mmCIF file of C-alpha atoms and ligand atoms in Angstrom:
data_model
loop_
_atom_site.group_PDB
_atom_site.id
_atom_site.type_symbol
_atom_site.label_atom_id
_atom_site.label_comp_id
_atom_site.label_asym_id
_atom_site.label_seq_id
_atom_site.Cartn_x
_atom_site.Cartn_y
_atom_site.Cartn_z
ATOM 1 C CA VAL A 1 -7.376 -15.524 -7.787
ATOM 2 C CA VAL A 2 -6.433 -14.233 -5.073
ATOM 3 C CA LEU A 3 -8.730 -12.013 -2.817
ATOM 4 C CA VAL A 4 -7.283 -9.690 -0.690
ATOM 5 C CA THR A 5 -8.964 -7.067 1.581
ATOM 6 C CA SER A 6 -7.196 -3.594 2.683
ATOM 7 C CA GLY A 7 -6.283 -0.491 4.571
ATOM 8 C CA PRO A 8 -9.006 1.271 6.694
ATOM 9 C CA THR A 9 -13.179 2.086 6.145
ATOM 10 C CA ARG A 10 -14.782 4.631 7.336
ATOM 11 C CA GLU A 11 -18.156 5.521 8.923
ATOM 12 C CA ALA A 12 -20.582 8.664 7.863
ATOM 13 C CA LEU A 13 -21.837 10.131 10.849
ATOM 14 C CA ASP A 14 -22.843 13.086 8.047
ATOM 15 C CA PRO A 15 -21.261 14.599 5.484
ATOM 16 C CA ILE A 16 -18.531 15.896 6.640
ATOM 17 C CA ARG A 17 -17.303 13.340 9.682
ATOM 18 C CA PHE A 18 -16.430 9.449 9.266
ATOM 19 C CA LEU A 19 -14.867 7.243 12.106
ATOM 20 C CA THR A 20 -12.205 5.213 10.759
ATOM 21 C CA ASN A 21 -9.096 3.971 11.676
ATOM 22 C CA ALA A 22 -5.019 4.102 11.092
ATOM 23 C CA SER A 23 -4.737 1.301 8.534
ATOM 24 C CA SER A 24 -1.998 1.991 6.770
ATOM 25 C CA GLY A 25 -2.670 -0.537 3.857
ATOM 26 C CA ARG A 26 0.542 -1.741 3.460
ATOM 27 C CA MET A 27 0.094 -5.094 4.826
ATOM 28 C CA GLY A 28 -3.018 -4.841 2.034
ATOM 29 C CA PHE A 29 -0.928 -4.204 -0.353
ATOM 30 C CA ALA A 30 1.687 -6.493 0.169
ATOM 31 C CA LEU A 31 -0.002 -9.587 0.399
ATOM 32 C CA ALA A 32 -1.708 -8.755 -3.333
ATOM 33 C CA GLN A 33 2.061 -7.882 -4.661
ATOM 34 C CA ARG A 34 4.033 -11.078 -3.220
ATOM 35 C CA ALA A 35 0.707 -13.211 -5.149
ATOM 36 C CA ARG A 36 1.301 -10.912 -8.434
ATOM 37 C CA MET A 37 4.749 -12.118 -8.040
ATOM 38 C CA LEU A 38 3.541 -15.844 -6.807
ATOM 39 C CA GLY A 39 2.426 -15.659 -10.415
ATOM 40 C CA ALA A 40 -1.672 -15.062 -9.606
ATOM 41 C CA ARG A 41 -5.071 -13.376 -11.307
ATOM 42 C CA VAL A 42 -5.260 -10.624 -7.245
ATOM 43 C CA ILE A 43 -8.302 -8.442 -6.595
ATOM 44 C CA VAL A 44 -7.025 -6.354 -3.579
ATOM 45 C CA VAL A 45 -11.316 -4.541 -2.082
ATOM 46 C CA SER A 46 -10.090 -1.562 -0.452
ATOM 47 C CA GLY A 47 -10.935 0.772 1.369
ATOM 48 C CA PRO A 48 -9.393 4.369 1.984
ATOM 49 C CA THR A 49 -5.288 4.398 0.980
ATOM 50 C CA THR A 50 -3.015 6.751 -0.866
ATOM 51 C CA LEU A 51 -0.767 4.259 -1.577
ATOM 52 C CA LYS A 52 -0.814 2.667 -5.098
ATOM 53 C CA PRO A 53 -0.799 -0.641 -6.277
ATOM 54 C CA SER A 54 1.383 -2.637 -7.940
ATOM 55 C CA ALA A 55 1.111 -3.537 -11.792
ATOM 56 C CA GLY A 56 -0.816 -5.671 -12.372
ATOM 57 C CA VAL A 57 -3.203 -6.143 -9.243
ATOM 58 C CA ARG A 58 -6.732 -5.441 -10.073
ATOM 59 C CA VAL A 59 -7.929 -3.199 -7.323
ATOM 60 C CA GLU A 60 -11.597 -2.666 -6.210
ATOM 61 C CA PHE A 61 -12.135 0.943 -4.349
ATOM 62 C CA VAL A 62 -15.040 1.023 -1.475
ATOM 63 C CA THR A 63 -15.186 3.224 2.207
ATOM 64 C CA THR A 64 -17.809 2.139 4.491
ATOM 65 C CA GLY A 65 -17.792 -1.775 5.715
ATOM 66 C CA LEU A 66 -21.125 -2.464 4.227
ATOM 67 C CA GLU A 67 -19.414 -1.440 0.770
ATOM 68 C CA MET A 68 -16.322 -3.485 1.472
ATOM 69 C CA PHE A 69 -18.886 -7.158 3.050
ATOM 70 C CA LYS A 70 -21.030 -6.454 -0.630
ATOM 71 C CA ARG A 71 -18.253 -5.847 -2.823
ATOM 72 C CA VAL A 72 -15.661 -8.973 -1.242
ATOM 73 C CA MET A 73 -19.022 -11.688 -1.045
ATOM 74 C CA ALA A 74 -19.839 -10.453 -5.053
ATOM 75 C CA LEU A 75 -16.379 -11.242 -5.984
ATOM 76 C CA ARG A 76 -15.246 -14.255 -3.548
ATOM 77 C CA VAL A 77 -17.654 -16.777 -5.470
ATOM 78 C CA LYS A 78 -13.734 -17.156 -8.557
ATOM 79 C CA ALA A 79 -10.958 -16.547 -4.882
ATOM 80 C CA ASP A 80 -9.482 -20.475 -4.497
ATOM 81 C CA VAL A 81 -7.608 -18.123 -1.432
ATOM 82 C CA VAL A 82 -9.078 -15.309 0.797
ATOM 83 C CA ILE A 83 -7.078 -12.981 3.263
ATOM 84 C CA GLY A 84 -8.539 -10.935 4.905
ATOM 85 C CA ALA A 85 -6.399 -7.782 5.790
ATOM 86 C CA ALA A 86 -9.022 -5.145 6.359
ATOM 87 C CA ALA A 87 -9.299 -2.818 9.395
ATOM 88 C CA VAL A 88 -13.145 -3.402 9.202
ATOM 89 C CA SER A 89 -15.110 -1.140 11.298
ATOM 90 C CA ASP A 90 -17.054 -3.418 13.810
ATOM 91 C CA TRP A 91 -19.920 -1.009 14.059
ATOM 92 C CA ARG A 92 -21.864 1.903 11.461
ATOM 93 C CA PHE A 93 -23.867 4.419 12.287
ATOM 94 C CA GLU A 94 -27.519 3.539 12.425
ATOM 95 C CA ASN A 95 -28.750 7.101 11.151
ATOM 96 C CA ARG A 96 -25.623 9.471 8.783
ATOM 97 C CA SER A 97 -27.667 12.708 8.334
ATOM 98 C CA PRO A 98 -27.535 13.914 5.384
ATOM 99 C CA LEU A 99 -26.720 17.706 6.950
ATOM 100 C CA LYS A 100 -24.024 18.617 8.903
ATOM 101 C CA LEU A 101 -24.680 18.627 12.340
ATOM 102 C CA LYS A 102 -24.637 20.822 14.286
ATOM 103 C CA ARG A 103 -23.161 22.384 17.530
ATOM 104 C CA GLY A 104 -25.813 22.210 20.492
ATOM 105 C CA PRO A 105 -25.810 22.673 24.106
ATOM 106 C CA GLY A 106 -26.701 19.007 26.079
ATOM 107 C CA ARG A 107 -24.579 15.044 25.097
ATOM 108 C CA LEU A 108 -25.413 13.781 21.339
ATOM 109 C CA ARG A 109 -25.774 10.295 21.437
ATOM 110 C CA LEU A 110 -24.980 7.974 18.203
ATOM 111 C CA THR A 111 -25.631 4.813 18.680
ATOM 112 C CA MET A 112 -24.210 2.607 16.138
ATOM 113 C CA LEU A 113 -25.221 -0.885 14.502
ATOM 114 C CA PRO A 114 -22.232 -3.631 14.645
ATOM 115 C CA ASN A 115 -20.971 -4.133 10.815
ATOM 116 C CA PRO A 116 -21.116 -7.155 8.984
ATOM 117 C CA ASP A 117 -17.409 -9.912 9.903
ATOM 118 C CA ILE A 118 -16.490 -9.726 6.291
ATOM 119 C CA ILE A 119 -13.807 -12.677 6.646
ATOM 120 C CA LYS A 120 -15.986 -15.415 8.449
ATOM 121 C CA ALA A 121 -18.598 -14.914 6.150
ATOM 122 C CA VAL A 122 -16.637 -16.461 4.069
ATOM 123 C CA ALA A 123 -15.286 -18.429 5.634
ATOM 124 C CA THR A 124 -18.945 -19.730 6.816
ATOM 125 C CA GLY A 125 -19.518 -19.849 3.226
ATOM 126 C CA ARG A 126 -17.717 -21.811 1.392
ATOM 127 C CA PRO A 127 -18.384 -22.342 -2.126
ATOM 128 C CA PRO A 128 -19.612 -26.194 -2.115
ATOM 129 C CA GLY A 129 -17.304 -28.561 -4.625
ATOM 130 C CA ARG A 130 -13.589 -25.954 -4.577
ATOM 131 C CA ARG A 131 -10.560 -25.414 -2.418
ATOM 132 C CA GLN A 132 -11.108 -22.437 -0.392
ATOM 133 C CA ILE A 133 -8.322 -21.147 2.003
ATOM 134 C CA VAL A 134 -9.848 -18.691 4.336
ATOM 135 C CA VAL A 135 -6.318 -16.365 6.255
ATOM 136 C CA GLY A 136 -7.027 -13.790 8.049
ATOM 137 C CA PHE A 137 -5.301 -11.090 10.742
ATOM 138 C CA ALA A 138 -5.405 -10.499 14.339
ATOM 139 C CA LEU A 139 -4.715 -7.582 15.995
ATOM 140 C CA GLU A 140 -3.898 -8.680 19.474
ATOM 141 C CA THR A 141 -2.785 -5.967 22.857
ATOM 142 C CA HIS A 142 -2.588 -8.319 25.326
ATOM 143 C CA GLU A 143 -2.805 -12.960 25.544
ATOM 144 C CA GLN A 144 -1.535 -12.859 21.970
ATOM 145 C CA LEU A 145 -1.945 -16.736 21.115
ATOM 146 C CA ALA A 146 -5.591 -17.150 22.791
ATOM 147 C CA HIS A 147 -6.980 -14.237 21.688
ATOM 148 C CA ALA A 148 -6.494 -14.837 18.204
ATOM 149 C CA ARG A 149 -7.169 -18.934 18.476
ATOM 150 C CA LYS A 150 -10.663 -18.113 19.797
ATOM 151 C CA LYS A 151 -10.857 -15.643 16.320
ATOM 152 C CA LEU A 152 -9.736 -18.564 14.485
ATOM 153 C CA VAL A 153 -12.542 -21.371 15.977
ATOM 154 C CA ALA A 154 -15.257 -18.671 15.892
ATOM 155 C CA LYS A 155 -14.828 -17.332 12.910
ATOM 156 C CA GLY A 156 -13.785 -20.921 10.700
ATOM 157 C CA LEU A 157 -10.255 -19.259 8.925
ATOM 158 C CA ASP A 158 -7.847 -22.244 7.742
ATOM 159 C CA ALA A 159 -5.142 -19.416 9.880
ATOM 160 C CA ILE A 160 -4.561 -16.159 11.799
ATOM 161 C CA VAL A 161 -1.781 -13.907 11.665
ATOM 162 C CA VAL A 162 -1.353 -12.506 14.990
ATOM 163 C CA ASN A 163 0.612 -9.198 15.546
ATOM 164 C CA GLY A 164 0.928 -6.467 18.406
ATOM 165 C CA PRO A 165 -0.759 -3.056 17.430
ATOM 166 C CA ALA A 166 1.824 -1.944 15.813
ATOM 167 C CA ALA A 167 1.547 -3.816 13.411
ATOM 168 C CA LEU A 168 -1.251 -1.283 11.136
ATOM 169 C CA THR A 169 1.023 1.632 11.312
ATOM 170 C CA ASP A 170 5.076 0.867 10.734
ATOM 171 C CA LYS A 171 6.308 -0.446 8.253
ATOM 172 C CA ARG A 172 7.972 -3.644 9.246
ATOM 173 C CA SER A 173 5.672 -6.602 11.189
ATOM 174 C CA GLN A 174 6.411 -8.848 13.915
ATOM 175 C CA ALA A 175 3.926 -11.763 13.875
ATOM 176 C CA VAL A 176 2.978 -15.304 14.583
ATOM 177 C CA ILE A 177 0.676 -17.436 12.305
ATOM 178 C CA LEU A 178 -1.864 -19.539 13.722
ATOM 179 C CA ARG A 179 -3.231 -22.522 11.994
ATOM 180 C CA ARG A 180 -6.112 -24.697 12.523
ATOM 181 C CA ASP A 181 -4.841 -27.953 13.170
ATOM 182 C CA GLY A 182 -3.048 -26.016 15.645
ATOM 183 C CA SER A 183 0.536 -25.969 14.933
ATOM 184 C CA THR A 184 2.115 -21.826 15.129
ATOM 185 C CA ARG A 185 5.081 -20.810 13.240
ATOM 186 C CA ALA A 186 6.712 -16.914 15.092
ATOM 187 C CA LEU A 187 7.943 -14.982 12.845
ATOM 188 C CA PRO A 188 10.739 -12.311 12.780
ATOM 189 C CA GLU A 189 10.439 -8.450 13.020
ATOM 190 C CA THR A 190 10.507 -8.617 9.147
ATOM 191 C CA SER A 191 9.474 -5.614 6.107
ATOM 192 C CA LYS A 192 5.371 -6.716 5.338
ATOM 193 C CA ALA A 193 6.858 -7.895 1.653
ATOM 194 C CA ALA A 194 9.318 -10.717 3.839
ATOM 195 C CA LEU A 195 5.552 -11.816 5.807
ATOM 196 C CA ALA A 196 2.701 -11.526 2.620
ATOM 197 C CA ALA A 197 5.967 -13.969 1.600
ATOM 198 C CA ALA A 198 5.429 -15.938 4.772
ATOM 199 C CA ILE A 199 1.571 -16.543 4.635
ATOM 200 C CA PHE A 200 1.857 -17.411 1.147
ATOM 201 C CA ARG A 201 4.250 -20.215 2.215
ATOM 202 C CA GLU A 202 2.054 -21.922 5.034
ATOM 203 C CA VAL A 203 -0.648 -21.458 2.598
ATOM 204 C CA GLU A 204 1.525 -23.556 -0.419
ATOM 205 C CA THR A 205 1.041 -25.772 2.612
ATOM 206 C CA LEU A 206 -2.651 -25.268 3.716
ATOM 207 C CA TRP A 207 -3.613 -26.113 -0.013
HETATM 208 O O1 C5P B 1 -12.467 -10.093 15.531
HETATM 209 P P1 C5P B 1 -11.447 -9.281 14.819
HETATM 210 O O2 C5P B 1 -11.957 -7.394 14.121
HETATM 211 O O3 C5P B 1 -9.719 -8.706 15.735
HETATM 212 O O4 C5P B 1 -11.225 -9.984 13.580
HETATM 213 C C1 C5P B 1 -9.957 -9.394 12.391
HETATM 214 C C2 C5P B 1 -9.655 -10.025 11.397
HETATM 215 O O5 C5P B 1 -10.969 -9.815 10.802
HETATM 216 C C3 C5P B 1 -9.272 -9.549 10.355
HETATM 217 O O6 C5P B 1 -8.738 -10.481 8.959
HETATM 218 C C4 C5P B 1 -10.472 -8.519 9.611
HETATM 219 O O7 C5P B 1 -9.645 -8.152 8.266
HETATM 220 C C5 C5P B 1 -11.984 -9.196 9.385
HETATM 221 N N1 C5P B 1 -12.992 -9.125 9.558
HETATM 222 C C6 C5P B 1 -13.199 -8.807 8.999
HETATM 223 N N2 C5P B 1 -14.674 -8.312 8.377
HETATM 224 C C7 C5P B 1 -15.627 -7.229 10.259
HETATM 225 C C8 C5P B 1 -13.780 -7.306 10.703
HETATM 226 C C9 C5P B 1 -12.987 -8.118 11.591
HETATM 227 O O8 C5P B 1 -13.524 -9.055 7.732
HETATM 228 N N3 C5P B 1 -16.036 -7.083 10.099
#
C-alpha cells in the first residue's frame, strides 16, 4: 500500500473565512497515478482540490490539518510507503467563531496553535516489525539543500524532495532528491508525472 498526502489544507476562522495556501494537489495526484501504474494499492489523503484522481486511486478528502493528521495516523499502519506531498498548514486558529466575525472599529487579534507535523509523526512512529519507507517534500526559497537536509534529519525521513516555491502551482517542477545516507540526485526540470516516476525509482532503491 502506498499512502500519499496531497494538496493544501484549510483552517477556518469563522464559517466564511479560512487560511490556506497555493498548493494545487498536482504532485500528490501524480504520485498516486504512478504508484497505481506500478501496481500498488494507493490511498490519497487530500485537502480541497478540484483535480480528479486517476482511476483505481482511493481518495479520502479532508479539510483541516488536524483532520489530515487523524486520517493518516489511522491509515499508516498498513502502508509500505508513505509520501508527504501535502502543504499542511503549520498553524490553526485557536478559536473558530461559530458566527461570521463582524467588522469592528479596532484591530483584530488572532491566536494560532501549531498543527501536528504529520510526516514526522509517521516517520518517527513506524509500526514495529514492518518495513516502511517515508518520504517528505521541502519547499525552500534559499539554501535549499542545507535546509532540506535539516528537515530530513529532524523529521526522521528516508528521503526528501526539495524544490522551489514555483512547484506549488506549476505543472512542471525542478527538484533534488536527498537521501538519508547523504546522497543526492538532482533532476532536470520535468513534468510532475516524470518527477513522480523518479521518486518511485528512489523508493525502490531505498527498499
Ligand atoms: O517543515 P515543512 O513544512 O517545510 O516540511 C514539509 C514536509 O512536511 C512535507 O512533506 C509536508 O507534507 C510535511 N508536513 C506535514 N505536516 C505538517 C507540515 C508539513 O506532514 N504539519
